[in-house]
Short mmCIF file of C-alpha atoms in Angstrom, two decimals:
data_model
loop_
_atom_site.label_atom_id
_atom_site.label_comp_id
_atom_site.label_asym_id
_atom_site.label_seq_id
_atom_site.Cartn_x
_atom_site.Cartn_y
_atom_site.Cartn_z
CA UNK A 1 0.50 0.27 -0.01
CA UNK A 2 1.24 3.50 -0.46
CA UNK A 3 1.21 5.61 1.66
CA UNK A 4 -1.23 8.74 1.93
CA UNK A 5 -1.35 12.14 4.12
CA UNK A 6 -3.95 11.70 7.40
CA UNK A 7 -5.16 14.94 8.30
CA UNK A 8 -6.82 14.15 12.34
CA UNK A 9 -3.55 14.98 14.09
CA UNK A 10 -4.97 13.61 17.19
CA UNK A 11 -5.78 9.38 16.36
CA UNK A 12 -1.36 9.94 14.99
CA UNK A 13 0.10 8.61 19.06
CA UNK A 14 2.32 6.82 18.77
CA UNK A 15 1.84 6.40 14.84
CA UNK A 16 4.94 5.66 12.85
CA UNK A 17 4.60 8.61 10.56
CA UNK A 18 6.55 10.68 7.55
CA UNK A 19 6.98 14.66 8.01
CA UNK A 20 6.49 16.35 4.61
CA UNK A 21 6.50 19.91 3.62
CA UNK A 22 6.12 20.49 -0.40
CA UNK A 23 5.37 16.69 -0.55
CA UNK A 24 9.39 15.69 0.27
CA UNK A 25 9.78 13.90 3.18
CA UNK A 26 11.45 16.21 5.90
CA UNK A 27 11.53 13.66 8.79
CA UNK A 28 9.93 9.88 9.96
CA UNK A 29 9.27 8.60 13.39
CA UNK A 30 7.11 8.02 15.81
CA UNK A 31 4.20 10.74 17.14
CA UNK A 32 4.59 11.44 21.09
CA UNK A 33 2.42 13.83 21.11
CA UNK A 34 -0.54 15.84 19.20
CA UNK A 35 -3.32 19.08 19.09
CA UNK A 36 -6.82 19.57 17.51
CA UNK A 37 -6.28 23.32 17.16
CA UNK A 38 -4.11 24.54 15.53
CA UNK A 39 -2.26 21.09 14.12
CA UNK A 40 0.41 20.76 15.48
CA UNK A 41 2.60 17.36 16.85
CA UNK A 42 5.61 16.21 17.90
CA UNK A 43 7.91 13.50 16.85
CA UNK A 44 9.93 11.10 19.13
CA UNK A 45 13.36 11.68 20.04
CA UNK A 46 15.44 9.44 18.33
CA UNK A 47 18.86 8.68 16.23
CA UNK A 48 18.14 11.37 13.61
CA UNK A 49 17.13 13.84 15.96
CA UNK A 50 15.61 14.93 18.79
CA UNK A 51 12.29 15.67 19.50
CA UNK A 52 10.72 18.17 17.34
CA UNK A 53 7.66 19.79 16.17
CA UNK A 54 5.84 20.51 13.11
CA UNK A 55 2.77 22.51 12.20
CA UNK A 56 -0.26 22.43 9.89
CA UNK A 57 -0.11 25.71 9.80
CA UNK A 58 3.98 25.54 8.17
CA UNK A 59 2.74 23.34 5.84
CA UNK A 60 3.81 20.22 7.44
CA UNK A 61 2.12 16.93 6.55
CA UNK A 62 1.62 14.18 8.34
CA UNK A 63 1.98 10.72 6.38
CA UNK A 64 1.09 7.18 7.28
CA UNK A 65 1.89 3.92 5.56
CA UNK A 66 -0.96 1.29 6.51
CA UNK A 67 0.35 -2.24 7.36
CA UNK A 68 -0.95 -5.31 8.26
CA UNK A 69 -1.64 -6.60 11.80
CA UNK A 70 -0.45 -9.35 13.18
CA UNK A 71 -1.31 -11.98 15.45
CA UNK A 72 -4.45 -14.65 15.20
CA UNK A 73 -7.42 -11.90 15.73
CA UNK A 74 -6.15 -9.23 13.33
CA UNK A 75 -9.01 -8.82 11.24
CA UNK A 76 -10.96 -5.64 9.45
CA UNK A 77 -14.96 -4.81 9.27
CA UNK A 78 -16.97 -2.19 7.89
CA UNK A 79 -19.19 0.09 9.88
CA UNK A 80 -21.97 -1.15 7.94
CA UNK A 81 -21.89 -4.67 9.37
CA UNK A 82 -20.78 -3.48 12.58
CA UNK A 83 -24.01 -1.48 12.70
CA UNK A 84 -26.24 -5.12 11.09
CA UNK A 85 -25.04 -7.08 14.12
CA UNK A 86 -27.27 -7.81 16.46
CA UNK A 87 -26.31 -7.12 20.51
CA UNK A 88 -23.09 -6.85 18.64
CA UNK A 89 -20.76 -4.34 19.50
CA UNK A 90 -20.82 -0.89 18.33
CA UNK A 91 -20.86 2.93 18.76
CA UNK A 92 -23.08 5.51 17.21
CA UNK A 93 -24.50 5.09 13.77
CA UNK A 94 -26.84 5.91 11.62
CA UNK A 95 -30.25 5.62 13.04
CA UNK A 96 -29.61 6.89 16.32
CA UNK A 97 -27.90 3.18 17.99
CA UNK A 98 -25.76 3.47 20.55
CA UNK A 99 -23.35 1.58 22.49
CA UNK A 100 -23.35 0.92 26.47
CA UNK A 101 -21.64 -1.36 28.33
CA UNK A 102 -20.20 -3.09 25.44
CA UNK A 103 -23.38 -3.97 24.28
CA UNK A 104 -25.82 -2.32 21.25
CA UNK A 105 -28.86 -0.37 22.12
CA UNK A 106 -31.61 0.70 19.81
CA UNK A 107 -33.22 3.82 20.36
CA UNK A 108 -36.47 3.61 22.26
#
C-alpha cells in the first residue's frame, strides 16, 4: 500500500509517520503527542534527531503507511457490518444506535 496524508493528527499518537512539506519527506518517526487546533504534532526523539514540533500552519503534512496487523485476531470489519450485528459491539452510528456497557442499544 502507498502512504497517504492523514489530517486528524490527534489520532496518530504512537503511530510511525512521515512528515512531509511540499511532498518531500522532512523526517520520519513516531508521533509522541499531538494537538487538534491548531494542528501540531511532536515526533519522539530517535537516532535521526531530538523531539521535534511540526505544524500544519507551516505547511507540514503527516503521512501514514497502512500496515497489516499480526496475530490470530487481525481482521477488519466495515462499519456497516458492526451496525448490523444484533447484540454486537458498536459505536454510535446511523439510526441513533449507541453502545452502552459493550452491548448494542436501539433507540426507543
